[in-house]
Amino acid sequence: MDTTDNPNNIDKLQAHRIGLSPASRYVGYQPVDVNDFGLRVQHDPESLILTSLRVYDLPAPLVTDSPQHHKPTIIAAIVSFMFFLVALTLATTTTSCNLGMCDKIDRSSLPSHNYRFRVVPFEAPLRYAWVALAVASLGIFVFCIHVILIKKRSSGNHAVQSLAALVRHTTNTTLLHQFKYFAPVVFAIFLLLSLTNNWRMGACFLFGAVITSLASLLSQSISAAGSLRAAALMISSVPKAILLAMSTASSIVIAIIASVLGGFALSYIIFRDVRALSGFVIGAAVLALMIRLAGGLFETSLKADDNPNDHDQSSQSQFRQVFAITPHYMITSVASLVASNIGHLGGMVAQVFAVYAAAIISTAILGASFPFFYSNPFATCVFNHLALDKECVLYREGVKVSLAVSICRDQSLLSRYPSFKALESNTAFVALPFILGLVSLIIAVISTLYTAMPKRVGNGSQRDATLRSVIRPLRLNILVAALLTIVCAAALSWSLFGSRSSFQKVAGATIDRYELPPLTTANAARRCRPRRLVTEGENDRNREFPVLNLNNVRYQPLDSHGFDFPRVSQIPLRVFLCMLLGSICAVLYGLSVEQGTGVMESCVQRVMKKTTDKDGAYLTEALGMGLLWTVGGTFVVVLATSVSYTLLRAYGIGLCVLGMLCTMAPVLAICCVGRIMESAHAINELCGLSGVGMDDTSQLKGFTQGFWTMCAALLGVCGLMCCLVLKWVLLQETGLLSGSRSLGGTNTLSPSRHITDVDMIDISERLVFLSMGVGVWGVMLFIAAMIFGARHTRDAVRRKCRQGSGTGAAAIASSATEWILRAAQARREAGLETVVIGLVAVIWPLASGLALGQRALAGAVAGAIGVSIGLSTALLVCGGVGQASCCAHNPDGEQGPSQAAVHILGDVGDSMLWIGNSLNGVAVFWSAFAVGVVKLMRADGARGWIGAVLAAVAMMLAITIVVYLARRAKQSEESNPGTNFTFRVNPDAVSPFFLAGPELRAENISPKSRLGVLRLESGSDSYNDLFATVLGIDE
């Protein structure tokens, strides 16, 4: 055929970019330039792949996921094992003090630090940090072994490999593209933290952000590899496919926990500053929030033209089964898989990372304020007598005088108090969260190592039996993890603080009786009278002595917050009870949510079986029952939080969260299993494969839906409990609470604060009460920004990427083109909107704190935490009910709602889950970010004009962005009214956008499948005739 242009004069790369390489060779074809679409597709791998997509003929360099390609993983395994040996050697060396690496003081407790909460110097638990780093390296090694074993499995034929490689490559490319939009926000926060606090906190922030990004990318790649192998196994045996998916999910969970553990352990070894690690939490939280936002916006925008009315047609399910081999459904499905990987799997991984980091680091920070002081008998004596100062305030020349400090300057009394070593001091309480982190890694490996999956799933057409046979062993793994958590908690509690520990022998030593001086002053009218006094001698009025609880017998101090610390002998029991409550809370609350939102025997299924309503109005009853199921679990959470706070204050809440996270490892793995199996089923469906296991897989649709909602709810509860712990850290950094050093932790300096100077925030104060309203308003503003951002992203994609015109094959080719551009446009719009919503999340705490002061910021964060836990729980449960309704729906049944109602409910459920998870993420980010920026604010709001200016600038910036986006949309609408294509020749021959479907053979099609049933109903013996009839192709 003749050509209109000489193809030799066209650069091949440029022609391939704009889609002219095959089209310019033929007469009668009008090339379409990418500028006509209103979007210039950049020269990146994703655009080149999507433009030249062939299901069976992808470029050879793309197919890199075959069993022979795992050399980088082997190298990573060798390097991680060598690093494990090095870290273990250094941990041993640090313990034996051979290289002078022990007896190092934590930098946050040195007098030269710039933190407002000043604590008595304590030894940095470097030996535990090295052990944690060694265990993390071993976890990475185990992860690499998992990946090697997974990649050795059969990966299916070339078509399956190519499609899985496309999904993986597009997912990673899209996620990397989003990181470019995150970079300005991350850099701005880095500068703010570095200038406000110190460079160590800024460096930890960057470290946390980078490791979170790498963990998210790594999880995507491993999930794609597992989906590919599970797809190959699913054809013959579903149980084997589930076990392979479980092994893949186990490797993902191990990688997450190992990266968290290794990340903050290495940060602490480098900087030796426990308070600077709060920057690590901020970095992880901001990346988790933005990945969650970007994934949700990307997924929403790809559904811009999804018409729910199409799902109500009786032949729609059959049509979609046939349409799976066409370009439109192919690219739609690939885009859906990519969006699911980023929004669900990537968001969950990042959120797990942030919650783990927040729980471990915030608990360790609070452990530094415990009144067991390293090599400081004077501070030990003072805190043993602080009850005197709390009950009886003495004044000297109008200034409060610490009676405890005066008493302990008596050398005869001071000599009776012990000098604590590292394991006997608050260093043990700082190290305990580190140890719990490595314990959670060990529990994750053991509890996900084996799953008692049956050889066959279900019994024919009985879906309940099929689901029960699969879900039962998964629940058993959760109970095993809970049991392991309880055993490890008991072992840790009594080994560190038990009767045979060095801590108990020193801190619990008997202190000889000591006669306290009388409190009578020269002026009897100004005499201090504590509540409990004893008298001696005949003249008892002049011999009054204060009585303390056992302070003359054993060490029972107050902490710097005025908390009456328990007896030393009670500490191991209290530590164990906090972790025990966390484990029990995870099991009871998680199973209640799973029972209320799962597919099997859930309230959704029971209501659906009884209803005859086709419009979905029955779902109000299902939603009510779903929330009712969680009432008991929510009560358990509130009870566990209250009891933990009573036992050890905020430190006890942190231990409770760590107990929950240790139990959650199988839940995280099960959620990953669900996503891997869904991707595997979609890959097989797109490639037209069938087998014995495919029918069983359709019966298992949504079998992990309840666990997915359970995981989201548990992560939300853990995150919001971490917010309470971070709130206590925030109160310390404001200076409203007195540090141990300020109360008289040194014998040479007079105390700068009195125990009664603790300025607790009272909710009855007008400013605090109003600021809690500001916190509620901030949450509502964030939700509104998310909703309007999703709407704008969806409208922009719909406006710039319209369906092509034409009939038959021409319509298919134009649809393929439209979806190619939609993916690129959705990626761009999602990135821009994520930055806008992220700016709202960053500016809100800054503006409120600078405008109203530190106390207002603490009140606003408290209000945000309170409203977030309520809204997120309701949204997650309602979203889980919606998703479970979609999975439990039977289109062939007489009862239940219509397909259109279920489809709408599924989309609404997706949005609810996205908003609920994002609320949990922003609550953690606000709590951690407030700790990092509180030093910018005054206690009384004296810099209110700064907050007003910042709020005004933020509002002007938001208005400018909205006006710019509206003007750009209008210009795009005027210059590009639509993308209509007219193909004058057979698009199969000339169009670079046409995708040839896979060849289907009769022996590969199950007669029981929808495609086989459709062929029998049409009376056609040839599948080609069937495709031509359904798709309207004139041969």
PDB file of N, CA and C in Angstrom, residues 61 114 177 263 319 385 391 463 467 487 647 708 740 811 814 870 920 961 1016:
ATOM      1  N   PRO A  61      11.768  -7.158  26.883  1.00  0.00           N
ATOM      2  CA  PRO A  61      12.352  -6.664  28.128  1.00  0.00           C
ATOM      3  C   PRO A  61      11.348  -6.504  29.248  1.00  0.00           C
ATOM      4  N   ASN A 114      17.943  21.104  73.060  1.00  0.00           N
ATOM      5  CA  ASN A 114      17.010  22.232  72.942  1.00  0.00           C
ATOM      6  C   ASN A 114      15.553  21.798  73.078  1.00  0.00           C
ATOM      7  N   HIS A 177       5.545   8.234  39.889  1.00  0.00           N
ATOM      8  CA  HIS A 177       5.096   9.519  39.372  1.00  0.00           C
ATOM      9  C   HIS A 177       4.430  10.344  40.472  1.00  0.00           C
ATOM     10  N   GLY A 263      14.641   0.556  60.419  1.00  0.00           N
ATOM     11  CA  GLY A 263      14.712   1.993  60.153  1.00  0.00           C
ATOM     12  C   GLY A 263      14.926   2.808  61.407  1.00  0.00           C
ATOM     13  N   PHE A 319     -22.175 -10.441  28.960  1.00  0.00           N
ATOM     14  CA  PHE A 319     -21.466  -9.585  28.017  1.00  0.00           C
ATOM     15  C   PHE A 319     -20.066  -9.255  28.504  1.00  0.00           C
ATOM     16  N   HIS A 385      10.351  11.353  97.558  1.00  0.00           N
ATOM     17  CA  HIS A 385       9.757  12.261  98.533  1.00  0.00           C
ATOM     18  C   HIS A 385       8.933  13.361  97.863  1.00  0.00           C
ATOM     19  N   GLU A 391       1.664  17.455  98.424  1.00  0.00           N
ATOM     20  CA  GLU A 391       0.664  17.686  99.442  1.00  0.00           C
ATOM     21  C   GLU A 391       0.912  18.957 100.243  1.00  0.00           C
ATOM     22  N   ARG A 463     -21.807 -22.376  48.720  1.00  0.00           N
ATOM     23  CA  ARG A 463     -20.818 -21.335  48.885  1.00  0.00           C
ATOM     24  C   ARG A 463     -20.431 -21.147  50.349  1.00  0.00           C
ATOM     25  N   LEU A 467     -16.635 -21.093  51.783  1.00  0.00           N
ATOM     26  CA  LEU A 467     -16.063 -19.985  52.536  1.00  0.00           C
ATOM     27  C   LEU A 467     -15.608 -20.424  53.924  1.00  0.00           C
ATOM     28  N   VAL A 487       2.342 -15.100  75.540  1.00  0.00           N
ATOM     29  CA  VAL A 487       3.509 -15.803  76.095  1.00  0.00           C
ATOM     30  C   VAL A 487       4.732 -14.897  76.083  1.00  0.00           C
ATOM     31  N   LEU A 647      -3.131   1.794  84.773  1.00  0.00           N
ATOM     32  CA  LEU A 647      -1.990   0.995  85.224  1.00  0.00           C
ATOM     33  C   LEU A 647      -0.677   1.754  85.097  1.00  0.00           C
ATOM     34  N   TRP A 708     -10.472  -7.632  55.605  1.00  0.00           N
ATOM     35  CA  TRP A 708      -9.967  -6.337  55.136  1.00  0.00           C
ATOM     36  C   TRP A 708     -10.556  -5.200  55.974  1.00  0.00           C
ATOM     37  N   SER A 740      11.858  15.689  84.711  1.00  0.00           N
ATOM     38  CA  SER A 740      12.501  15.201  85.934  1.00  0.00           C
ATOM     39  C   SER A 740      13.716  16.040  86.291  1.00  0.00           C
ATOM     40  N   ALA A 811     -15.029   1.531  17.404  1.00  0.00           N
ATOM     41  CA  ALA A 811     -15.359   1.944  18.764  1.00  0.00           C
ATOM     42  C   ALA A 811     -14.438   1.289  19.782  1.00  0.00           C
ATOM     43  N   SER A 814     -11.072   3.162  19.645  1.00  0.00           N
ATOM     44  CA  SER A 814     -11.141   4.470  20.277  1.00  0.00           C
ATOM     45  C   SER A 814     -11.290   4.342  21.790  1.00  0.00           C
ATOM     46  N   GLY A 870     -14.642   8.306  66.022  1.00  0.00           N
ATOM     47  CA  GLY A 870     -16.044   8.009  65.806  1.00  0.00           C
ATOM     48  C   GLY A 870     -16.408   7.928  64.334  1.00  0.00           C
ATOM     49  N   ASN A 920      -7.965   8.180  59.718  1.00  0.00           N
ATOM     50  CA  ASN A 920      -7.014   7.597  60.666  1.00  0.00           C
ATOM     51  C   ASN A 920      -5.596   8.073  60.369  1.00  0.00           C
ATOM     52  N   ILE A 961      -5.439  28.229  43.485  1.00  0.00           N
ATOM     53  CA  ILE A 961      -5.404  26.903  42.849  1.00  0.00           C
ATOM     54  C   ILE A 961      -6.757  26.564  42.240  1.00  0.00           C
ATOM     55  N   LEU A1016     -23.979 -21.879  24.069  1.00  0.00           N
ATOM     56  CA  LEU A1016     -25.056 -22.861  23.916  1.00  0.00           C
ATOM     57  C   LEU A1016     -26.398 -22.178  23.682  1.00  0.00           C
TER      58      LEU A1016
END
